[in-house]
Amino acid sequence: MAITGVLRPGHAQIRVLDLEEGVKFYRDVLGLVDMGRDSQGRHYFKAWDERDHHSVLIRQADKAGIDLFGFKVDSEETLNKFEKDLQAYGVTTKRIPAGEMINTGERVQFTLNNGHTIELYADKKDVGNCQGYSHPKPWTPEAEHGIAPVRMDHALLAGGDLDQALDIFVNVLGFYLVEEVVAPDGMKVGIWLSCSNKVHDIAFLRHTEDAKLHHVSFYLDTWEKVLRAADIMSMNEVPVDIGPTRHGITRGATIYAWDRSGNRFETFAGGYISYPDHKTLTWPLEHLPEGLDYAQRKLHETFLTVFS
Amino acid sequence: MAITGVLRPGHAQIRVLDLEEGVKFYRDVLGLVDMGRDSQGRHYFKAWDERDHHSVLIRQADKAGIDLFGFKVDSEETLNKFEKDLQAYGVTTKRIPAGEMINTGERVQFTLNNGHTIELYADKKDVGNCQGYSHPKPWTPEAEHGIAPVRMDHALLAGGDLDQALDIFVNVLGFYLVEEVVAPDGMKVGIWLSCSNKVHDIAFLRHTEDAKLHHVSFYLDTWEKVLRAADIMSMNEVPVDIGPTRHGITRGATIYAWDRSGNRFETFAGGYISYPDHKTLTWPLEHLPEGLDYAQRKLHETFLTVFS
Amino acid sequence: MAITGVLRPGHAQIRVLDLEEGVKFYRDVLGLVDMGRDSQGRHYFKAWDERDHHSVLIRQADKAGIDLFGFKVDSEETLNKFEKDLQAYGVTTKRIPAGEMINTGERVQFTLNNGHTIELYADKKDVGNCQGYSHPKPWTPEAEHGIAPVRMDHALLAGGDLDQALDIFVNVLGFYLVEEVVAPDGMKVGIWLSCSNKVHDIAFLRHTEDAKLHHVSFYLDTWEKVLRAADIMSMNEVPVDIGPTRHGITRGATIYAWDRSGNRFETFAGGYISYPDHKTLTWPLEHLPEGLDYAQRKLHETFLTVFS
Amino acid sequence: MAITGVLRPGHAQIRVLDLEEGVKFYRDVLGLVDMGRDSQGRHYFKAWDERDHHSVLIRQADKAGIDLFGFKVDSEETLNKFEKDLQAYGVTTKRIPAGEMINTGERVQFTLNNGHTIELYADKKDVGNCQGYSHPKPWTPEAEHGIAPVRMDHALLAGGDLDQALDIFVNVLGFYLVEEVVAPDGMKVGIWLSCSNKVHDIAFLRHTEDAKLHHVSFYLDTWEKVLRAADIMSMNEVPVDIGPTRHGITRGATIYAWDRSGNRFETFAGGYISYPDHKTLTWPLEHLPEGLDYAQRKLHETFLTVFS
């Protein structure tokens, strides 16, 4: 198996119904670091322990949801290669000029059959994780402002054509399939894909509607911080969907909740280390309840219905 | 305020529909230490870190529920005094001879207006917490067999006459009211009572039916062990009611689940240290949702309806 | 055994070499809430989750150490009774007028043969734990300012006459002996005493010099917060003596460190619940190494030598 | 930067002075799964959550230490390529036939100037992580037998020629330098290298003697399990070198201890996620004390002296 040149999820651009309310939420409740606004009105954030300039953008719109999900690749050569490979696969790609997104180089953008826009880029300014590069502290005050995840970790996106998404991510972009939910007839219903040692860098659900966001996910270091996140959600009257609980799928200890505009997000900890030579773990559909909520073994109805 | 001579909850006697199934559940899933059976067919258990001979008894019956909840007092003198005080209060008391319950001295039993039988005793055999009294280890292998709580902690009992229960526990037995849920008209709906530095040694809900068990509760040392408990419940297909989550009331980090017979039990960690000079914390009824499930701010319907 | 009317350790008065430096340390590093200064120049602090007005006082002096350690009792009647009992025991007592210590009632003070001044009081103003008494949050921002213990928990004091201290605390004040270190000849070398369900409310070491402070101790809710305390100590160049590790004695997960003036303090979590009917746990002197540092089984030389 | 085809550390072969004692230690104290013995007398172990057949081998010898450290690569093609690249670099390589190590394919072995033998292989039998590949449990009983790390994580090896090791791992094998300790004259004293998203897959110290083992390291999921490891070490009288504490370098929460033969090993949790585009973190030598023991800011003398 060839190893991919995709490094990690680099940014998610999320639509909110009210920008100022959104800034307050992402900065003070979720606890991301405020990285400012661009001339288009997009507001930028990073998680405290991330080094690149931003990982979340929000923009005001009439409808909540996700505009795009971007991955950083390891070099311009890799970016060019993926561009060609995507075109060869039959996907239309678009080059977005450097600087269109602040502190970010050229991006290669394409849209999956399931309606989701994905983009790749090789360059984003390293601004450091709230401290220098010499004898750093293990954490800084930013790590305790709001929920304060260490990183934007992955997204779970929903839409009709799961098979193309799987094919492109595995066969063009070099991801591997870590876990999957499979219906009795063999049809894949959900897929968890990695380009790293994380159990998921992106995941997809098969869904009747395209371009739906299930959630963008943020990583916390410990289960105790998941409880702290739950407390902060409650103190701020953030509606919680599921959790705290453990996902059977990925083992992550999780909360699903909704931002002020109805975009579901996840704060989670744990999971396990994953490698491309690992066999895919399969969840027959009848085991989805414990795959979703291992404690309660319950398929919360919102899981498959309430998307933005 | 006079200090009570009640030491702690000493035992709960629970009815199960099938004794062998119950033994397996309480020993191997909940992870209590098996202390054997008496000639009446009651099976005895203790939590690994408790020193007295037992804290849970189960017996087979046609209907699940709780037979009685017992408290250990600090001396025979205190036992005699409480007996007289209860009689003076107008409660009928009964002496159960020493040995009727294995390794346990005389018990003074009485029934509250809400249908619950409470008993007091001064003597139970110290069998040690799975190790000796010289340079003990911090824990032993028993601490990892099943969920393995460190102690039976308290019970939440339901029935009609909350006021008498409050009056007897505070004014006769010397407990103090730590937290309470109060309806708009001032009527207490739930009370959490302590005879110690724990946030609850017994609690009561006002309910339309008498003699109902909401749950018997078991203490775990950490929130991580609450997650472990959730995992073990799921591995054993134990139906979970609520959690893992935090109670706003008492701050405890909790799971409610049901044993094989439908008796709800709790495994929890945390809370705070409580003292008799502390003002009672009040939860107006409209805040009961976050009092119950702080993360989800939700009044799960089972909370007030599904009792054994 | 009679139950004591002593509620809890109420305050420790500590000498620092520089008051302003001390205020910065106790407020911003240890993370106590600043409760102001009195006309004598004593500076007052409380832990965020304590409800009474203060639990720590610091004053400037030429020599570090502890001036006095105070306990709150449950009523004026109890205070009067202890005063008489102490006098009957042969101890000289002194009444300090109400208000001499801010927001504090009359205090009954006496000095042990080991040189330590102990005081009792029944009244201190309830200022609340950084939030109200109706549907409180589980924690507030104060809980994350500095190390931020939930309470001042106990002190370990050293001096020559251990036996008198044991006798007075058990036989006059009604404490019980939870754990002890015993030399081969049967002489007690260390004693851990409780007036509650905590494993220690005060402890004493036998030592060649009188009136020595081993440490004042502060409680943290979790082992994760002990690591956070270690991080904050390091970030602030606070010299650490021992830990993070577990004490075999009391099971507490601990760090010993020194304030800016050389007063050792402890931040710890865990332990177990203790009751007056529990047999004392005994540590033969040869097991003191694991009693002190269970991980390393090592008797750090500072333990018995570097006191303030 | 090219992405490496090295997947992960695959096995460490450790010399013990007594094989039976070693088996007991690695199986029952460290808590690895016993995978049997080969005809050469090497005993095999795996961590419970690893899927490949083994990750630790011990063999009896007169002198403790490490024989070799092996990495799994992603394919035979990668193995062949690395073999050629190493030869082109000027390193002598040796092919070990498939099956010489049980359930393991051909290995390409070479020796660094610092005296350490490294090997690469593409194939080892997948035996699963103590459960199947369909709807797996998050953990199994093996996860609580002894210390029970989830994986063998990395090794820290010492010897004279640090520069060649760095050059080969970075420029031939495609690792990247995550953290480093640098002397005032610019000489690197310690290097932490990754082929993944882990903060270290192998690390080297500059040392006066070649072929020295500082430690082989095992990963635990949480800081609470680090405390549990400390308890188990103490219960089994395992000598502890350092910890529990946090490393400033890598942020890992750690214990160093010694096996029955004097081989230092580490059990640790935490750290952070690392990427090849991250700038190297530098620890000037004067900050090594907090790099090693962040809590105590102390350079324990054993760190640089007691190797096997």
Coordinates of N, CA and C in Angstrom, one line a residue, chain C residues 80-233:
Chain C
N80 N -18.0 25.9 74.3 CA -17.9 26.0 75.8 C -17.5 24.7 76.5
K81 N -18.1 23.6 76.0 CA -17.9 22.3 76.6 C -16.4 22.0 76.3
F82 N -15.9 22.1 75.1 CA -14.5 21.8 74.9 C -13.5 22.7 75.7
E83 N -13.9 23.9 75.9 CA -13.1 24.8 76.7 C -13.0 24.3 78.2
K84 N -14.1 23.9 78.7 CA -14.1 23.3 80.0 C -13.3 22.0 80.1
D85 N -13.6 21.1 79.1 CA -12.9 19.8 79.1 C -11.4 20.0 78.9
L86 N -11.0 21.0 78.1 CA -9.5 21.2 78.0 C -8.9 21.7 79.3
Q87 N -9.6 22.6 79.9 CA -9.1 23.0 81.2 C -9.1 21.9 82.2
A88 N -10.1 21.1 82.2 CA -10.2 19.9 83.1 C -9.0 19.0 82.8
Y89 N -8.6 18.9 81.6 CA -7.5 18.0 81.2 C -6.2 18.6 81.7
G90 N -6.2 19.9 81.9 CA -5.0 20.6 82.4 C -4.3 21.5 81.4
V91 N -5.0 21.8 80.4 CA -4.5 22.7 79.4 C -5.0 24.1 79.6
T92 N -4.1 25.1 79.5 CA -4.5 26.5 79.7 C -5.2 26.9 78.4
T93 N -6.3 27.5 78.5 CA -7.0 28.0 77.3 C -7.1 29.5 77.4
K94 N -7.3 30.1 76.2 CA -7.4 31.6 76.1 C -8.6 31.9 75.2
R95 N -9.4 32.9 75.6 CA -10.5 33.3 74.7 C -10.0 34.5 73.8
I96 N -10.1 34.3 72.5 CA -9.8 35.5 71.7 C -11.2 36.1 71.3
P97 N -11.3 37.4 71.4 CA -12.6 38.0 71.1 C -13.1 37.8 69.7
A98 N -14.4 37.8 69.5 CA -15.0 37.8 68.2 C -14.5 39.0 67.4
G99 N -14.2 38.8 66.1 CA -13.8 39.9 65.3 C -12.3 40.1 65.3
E100 N -11.6 39.6 66.2 CA -10.1 39.7 66.2 C -9.6 39.1 64.9
M101 N -10.3 38.0 64.5 CA -10.1 37.5 63.1 C -11.3 37.9 62.3
I102 N -11.1 38.4 61.2 CA -12.3 39.0 60.4 C -13.4 37.9 60.2
N103 N -14.6 38.4 60.4 CA -15.8 37.5 60.2 C -15.8 36.2 61.0
T104 N -15.1 36.3 62.1 CA -15.0 35.0 62.9 C -15.4 35.3 64.3
G105 N -16.1 34.4 65.0 CA -16.5 34.6 66.3 C -15.4 34.3 67.3
E106 N -15.8 34.2 68.6 CA -14.8 34.0 69.7 C -14.1 32.7 69.4
R107 N -12.8 32.7 69.7 CA -12.0 31.5 69.6 C -11.4 31.1 70.9
V108 N -11.3 29.7 71.1 CA -10.7 29.2 72.3 C -9.4 28.6 71.9
Q109 N -8.3 29.1 72.4 CA -7.0 28.8 71.9 C -6.2 28.1 73.0
F110 N -5.4 27.1 72.6 CA -4.5 26.4 73.6 C -3.3 25.9 72.8
T111 N -2.2 25.6 73.6 CA -1.0 25.2 73.0 C -0.7 23.8 73.5
L112 N -0.3 23.0 72.5 CA 0.1 21.6 72.8 C 1.5 21.5 73.3
N113 N 1.8 20.5 74.0 CA 3.2 20.3 74.5 C 4.2 20.3 73.3
N114 N 3.8 19.9 72.1 CA 4.7 19.9 71.0 C 4.9 21.3 70.4
G115 N 4.3 22.3 71.1 CA 4.6 23.7 70.7 C 3.6 24.3 69.7
H116 N 2.6 23.5 69.3 CA 1.6 24.0 68.3 C 0.4 24.6 69.0
T117 N 0.0 25.8 68.4 CA -1.2 26.4 68.9 C -2.4 26.0 68.1
I118 N -3.4 25.5 68.8 CA -4.6 25.0 68.2 C -5.8 25.9 68.7
E119 N -6.7 26.2 67.8 CA -7.9 27.0 68.3 C -9.2 26.4 67.8
L120 N -10.2 26.7 68.6 CA -11.6 26.2 68.2 C -12.5 27.5 68.1
Y121 N -13.5 27.4 67.2 CA -14.4 28.5 67.1 C -15.7 27.9 66.6
A122 N -16.8 28.6 66.8 CA -18.1 28.1 66.4 C -18.7 28.9 65.3
D123 N -18.1 30.0 65.0 CA -18.8 30.9 64.1 C -17.8 31.6 63.1
K124 N -18.1 31.4 61.8 CA -17.4 32.2 60.8 C -18.4 32.5 59.7
K125 N -18.3 33.7 59.1 CA -19.3 34.1 58.2 C -19.4 33.2 56.9
D126 N -20.5 32.8 56.5 CA -20.7 32.0 55.3 C -20.8 33.0 54.1
V127 N -19.8 32.9 53.3 CA -19.8 33.8 52.1 C -20.1 33.1 50.8
G128 N -20.3 31.8 51.0 CA -20.7 31.0 49.8 C -19.5 30.6 48.9
N129 N -19.7 29.5 48.2 CA -18.6 29.0 47.4 C -18.5 29.5 46.0
C130 N -18.5 30.9 45.9 CA -18.3 31.5 44.6 C -19.6 31.4 43.7
Q131 N -20.7 31.1 44.3 CA -22.0 31.0 43.6 C -23.1 31.0 44.7
G132 N -24.3 31.0 44.2 CA -25.4 31.1 45.2 C -25.8 29.7 45.7
Y133 N -27.0 29.7 46.4 CA -27.5 28.5 47.0 C -28.7 27.9 46.3
S134 N -29.0 28.5 45.1 CA -30.0 27.9 44.3 C -29.5 27.4 43.0
H135 N -29.8 26.2 42.6 CA -29.3 25.5 41.4 C -27.9 25.9 41.0
P136 N -26.9 25.6 41.9 CA -25.6 26.0 41.7 C -24.9 25.3 40.5
K137 N -24.0 25.9 39.9 CA -23.1 25.2 38.9 C -22.1 24.3 39.7
P138 N -21.7 23.3 39.0 CA -20.7 22.4 39.7 C -19.4 23.1 40.0
W139 N -19.0 24.1 39.2 CA -17.8 24.8 39.5 C -17.9 26.2 38.8
T140 N -16.9 27.0 39.1 CA -17.0 28.4 38.7 C -15.6 28.7 38.1
P141 N -15.4 29.9 37.5 CA -14.1 30.2 36.9 C -13.0 30.2 38.0
E142 N -13.3 30.5 39.3 CA -12.3 30.5 40.3 C -11.6 29.1 40.4
A143 N -12.4 28.1 40.0 CA -11.9 26.7 40.1 C -10.7 26.4 39.1
E144 N -10.4 27.4 38.2 CA -9.3 27.2 37.3 C -8.3 28.3 37.3
H145 N -8.3 29.1 38.4 CA -7.3 30.1 38.6 C -6.2 29.6 39.5
G146 N -5.1 29.3 38.9 CA -4.0 28.7 39.6 C -4.3 27.3 39.9
I147 N -3.7 26.7 40.9 CA -3.9 25.3 41.3 C -5.3 25.1 41.7
A148 N -5.8 26.0 42.5 CA -7.3 26.1 42.8 C -7.8 24.8 43.5
P149 N -7.3 24.5 44.7 CA -7.8 23.4 45.5 C -9.3 23.7 45.9
V150 N -10.0 22.6 46.2 CA -11.4 22.8 46.7 C -11.4 23.2 48.1
R151 N -10.4 22.8 48.9 CA -10.5 23.2 50.3 C -9.1 23.1 50.9
M152 N -8.9 23.8 52.0 CA -7.7 23.6 52.9 C -8.2 22.3 53.6
D153 N -7.3 21.3 53.7 CA -7.8 20.0 54.1 C -7.3 19.6 55.5
H154 N -6.0 19.7 55.7 CA -5.4 19.3 57.0 C -4.0 19.9 57.1
A155 N -3.4 19.7 58.3 CA -2.0 20.0 58.5 C -1.3 18.8 59.1
L156 N 0.0 18.7 58.8 CA 0.9 17.7 59.5 C 1.9 18.6 60.3
L157 N 1.8 18.4 61.6 CA 2.6 19.2 62.5 C 3.6 18.3 63.2
A158 N 4.7 18.9 63.5 CA 5.8 18.1 64.2 C 6.2 18.7 65.5
G159 N 6.7 17.8 66.4 CA 7.1 18.2 67.7 C 7.4 17.0 68.6
G160 N 7.9 17.3 69.7 CA 8.3 16.2 70.6 C 7.3 15.3 71.2
D161 N 6.3 16.0 71.8 CA 5.3 15.2 72.6 C 4.1 14.8 71.7
L162 N 4.3 13.6 71.0 CA 3.2 13.1 70.2 C 2.1 12.6 71.0
D163 N 2.4 12.0 72.2 CA 1.4 11.3 73.0 C 0.4 12.3 73.5
Q164 N 0.8 13.4 74.0 CA -0.2 14.4 74.5 C -1.1 14.8 73.4
A165 N -0.6 15.1 72.2 CA -1.4 15.5 71.1 C -2.5 14.5 70.8
L166 N -2.0 13.2 70.7 CA -3.0 12.1 70.5 C -4.0 12.0 71.6
D167 N -3.6 12.2 72.8 CA -4.5 12.0 73.9 C -5.6 13.2 73.9
I168 N -5.1 14.4 73.7 CA -6.1 15.5 73.7 C -7.0 15.4 72.5
F169 N -6.5 15.1 71.3 CA -7.4 15.1 70.1 C -8.4 13.9 70.2
V170 N -8.0 12.8 70.8 CA -8.9 11.6 70.8 C -9.8 11.8 72.1
N171 N -9.2 12.0 73.2 CA -9.9 11.8 74.4 C -10.6 13.1 74.9
V172 N -10.2 14.3 74.4 CA -10.9 15.5 74.8 C -11.7 16.0 73.6
L173 N -11.1 16.0 72.4 CA -11.8 16.6 71.2 C -12.6 15.6 70.4
G174 N -12.4 14.3 70.7 CA -13.3 13.3 70.1 C -12.8 12.8 68.7
F175 N -11.6 13.2 68.3 CA -11.1 12.6 67.0 C -10.9 11.1 67.2
Y176 N -10.6 10.5 66.0 CA -10.2 9.1 66.1 C -8.9 8.9 65.3
L177 N -8.2 7.8 65.6 CA -6.9 7.6 65.0 C -7.1 6.7 63.8
V178 N -6.8 7.3 62.6 CA -7.1 6.6 61.3 C -5.9 5.7 60.9
E179 N -4.7 6.3 61.0 CA -3.5 5.5 60.6 C -2.4 6.0 61.6
E180 N -1.4 5.1 61.7 CA -0.2 5.5 62.5 C 1.0 4.8 62.0
V181 N 2.2 5.4 62.3 CA 3.4 4.8 62.1 C 4.0 4.4 63.4
V182 N 4.5 3.2 63.6 CA 4.9 2.7 64.9 C 6.3 2.1 64.8
A183 N 7.2 2.6 65.7 CA 8.6 2.1 65.7 C 8.6 0.6 66.3
P184 N 9.7 -0.1 66.1 CA 9.7 -1.4 66.6 C 9.5 -1.6 68.1
D185 N 9.8 -0.5 68.8 CA 9.6 -0.6 70.3 C 8.2 -0.2 70.7
G186 N 7.3 0.0 69.7 CA 5.9 0.3 69.9 C 5.6 1.8 70.0
M187 N 6.7 2.6 70.0 CA 6.5 4.1 70.0 C 5.8 4.6 68.7
K188 N 4.8 5.4 68.9 CA 4.2 6.0 67.7 C 5.1 7.1 67.2
V189 N 5.3 7.1 65.9 CA 6.2 8.1 65.3 C 5.3 9.1 64.5
G190 N 4.2 8.6 64.0 CA 3.3 9.5 63.2 C 1.9 9.1 63.5
I191 N 1.0 10.1 63.5 CA -0.5 9.8 63.7 C -1.3 10.6 62.8
W192 N -2.3 10.0 62.2 CA -3.3 10.7 61.3 C -4.7 10.6 62.0
L193 N -5.2 11.8 62.3 CA -6.4 11.9 63.1 C -7.6 12.5 62.3
S194 N -8.8 12.0 62.6 CA -10.0 12.5 61.9 C -11.1 12.9 62.8
C195 N -11.8 13.9 62.5 CA -13.0 14.3 63.2 C -14.2 14.1 62.3
S196 N -14.0 13.4 61.2 CA -15.0 13.4 60.1 C -14.9 12.1 59.3
N197 N -15.3 12.1 58.1 CA -15.1 10.9 57.2 C -13.9 11.1 56.3
K198 N -13.1 12.1 56.6 CA -11.8 12.3 55.9 C -10.7 11.4 56.6
V199 N -9.8 11.0 55.8 CA -8.7 10.2 56.4 C -7.8 11.0 57.3
H200 N -7.8 12.3 57.2 CA -7.1 13.1 58.2 C -7.6 14.5 58.2
D201 N -7.8 15.0 59.4 CA -8.1 16.4 59.6 C -6.9 17.1 60.3
I202 N -6.1 16.3 61.0 CA -4.8 16.8 61.5 C -3.9 15.6 61.7
A203 N -2.6 15.8 61.5 CA -1.7 14.7 61.7 C -0.5 15.3 62.4
F204 N 0.2 14.4 63.1 CA 1.4 14.8 63.9 C 2.5 13.8 63.7
L205 N 3.7 14.4 63.6 CA 5.0 13.6 63.6 C 5.7 13.8 64.8
R206 N 6.4 12.8 65.3 CA 7.3 13.0 66.5 C 8.6 13.5 65.9
H207 N 9.1 14.6 66.5 CA 10.2 15.3 65.9 C 11.1 15.8 67.1
T208 N 12.4 16.0 66.8 CA 13.3 16.5 67.9 C 13.0 18.0 68.2
E209 N 12.5 18.7 67.3 CA 12.2 20.1 67.6 C 10.7 20.4 67.7
D210 N 10.3 21.3 68.5 CA 8.9 21.6 68.7 C 8.4 22.6 67.6
A211 N 7.1 22.7 67.5 CA 6.4 23.8 66.8 C 6.8 23.8 65.3
K212 N 7.1 22.7 64.8 CA 7.5 22.6 63.4 C 6.3 22.3 62.5
L213 N 6.3 22.9 61.3 CA 5.3 22.7 60.3 C 5.9 21.7 59.3
H214 N 5.3 20.5 59.1 CA 5.6 19.7 58.0 C 4.9 20.2 56.8
H215 N 3.6 20.3 56.8 CA 2.9 20.9 55.7 C 1.4 21.2 56.0
V216 N 0.9 22.2 55.3 CA -0.5 22.4 55.3 C -1.0 21.8 53.9
S217 N -2.2 21.2 53.9 CA -2.6 20.4 52.8 C -3.8 20.9 52.1
F218 N -3.9 20.9 50.8 CA -5.0 21.4 50.0 C -5.5 20.3 49.1
Y219 N -6.9 20.2 49.1 CA -7.5 19.0 48.4 C -7.8 19.4 46.9
L220 N -7.5 18.5 46.0 CA -7.9 18.6 44.6 C -8.9 17.5 44.3
D221 N -9.8 17.7 43.4 CA -10.8 16.6 43.1 C -10.3 15.4 42.4
T222 N -9.2 15.5 41.6 CA -8.8 14.3 40.9 C -7.3 14.3 40.7
W223 N -6.8 13.1 40.4 CA -5.4 12.8 40.0 C -5.0 13.7 38.8
E224 N -5.9 13.9 37.9 CA -5.6 14.8 36.8 C -5.3 16.2 37.2
K225 N -6.0 16.6 38.2 CA -5.7 18.0 38.8 C -4.4 18.0 39.6
V226 N -4.0 16.8 40.1 CA -2.7 16.8 40.7 C -1.6 17.0 39.6
L227 N -1.8 16.4 38.5 CA -0.8 16.6 37.4 C -0.8 18.1 36.9
R228 N -2.0 18.7 36.9 CA -2.2 20.1 36.5 C -1.4 20.9 37.6
A229 N -1.6 20.6 38.8 CA -0.9 21.3 39.9 C 0.6 21.2 39.7
A230 N 1.1 20.0 39.3 CA 2.6 19.8 39.1 C 3.0 20.8 37.9
D231 N 2.2 20.8 36.9 CA 2.5 21.7 35.8 C 2.6 23.1 36.2
I232 N 1.6 23.6 37.0 CA 1.6 25.0 37.4 C 2.8 25.3 38.3
M233 N 3.1 24.3 39.2 CA 4.3 24.5 40.0 C 5.5 24.7 39.2

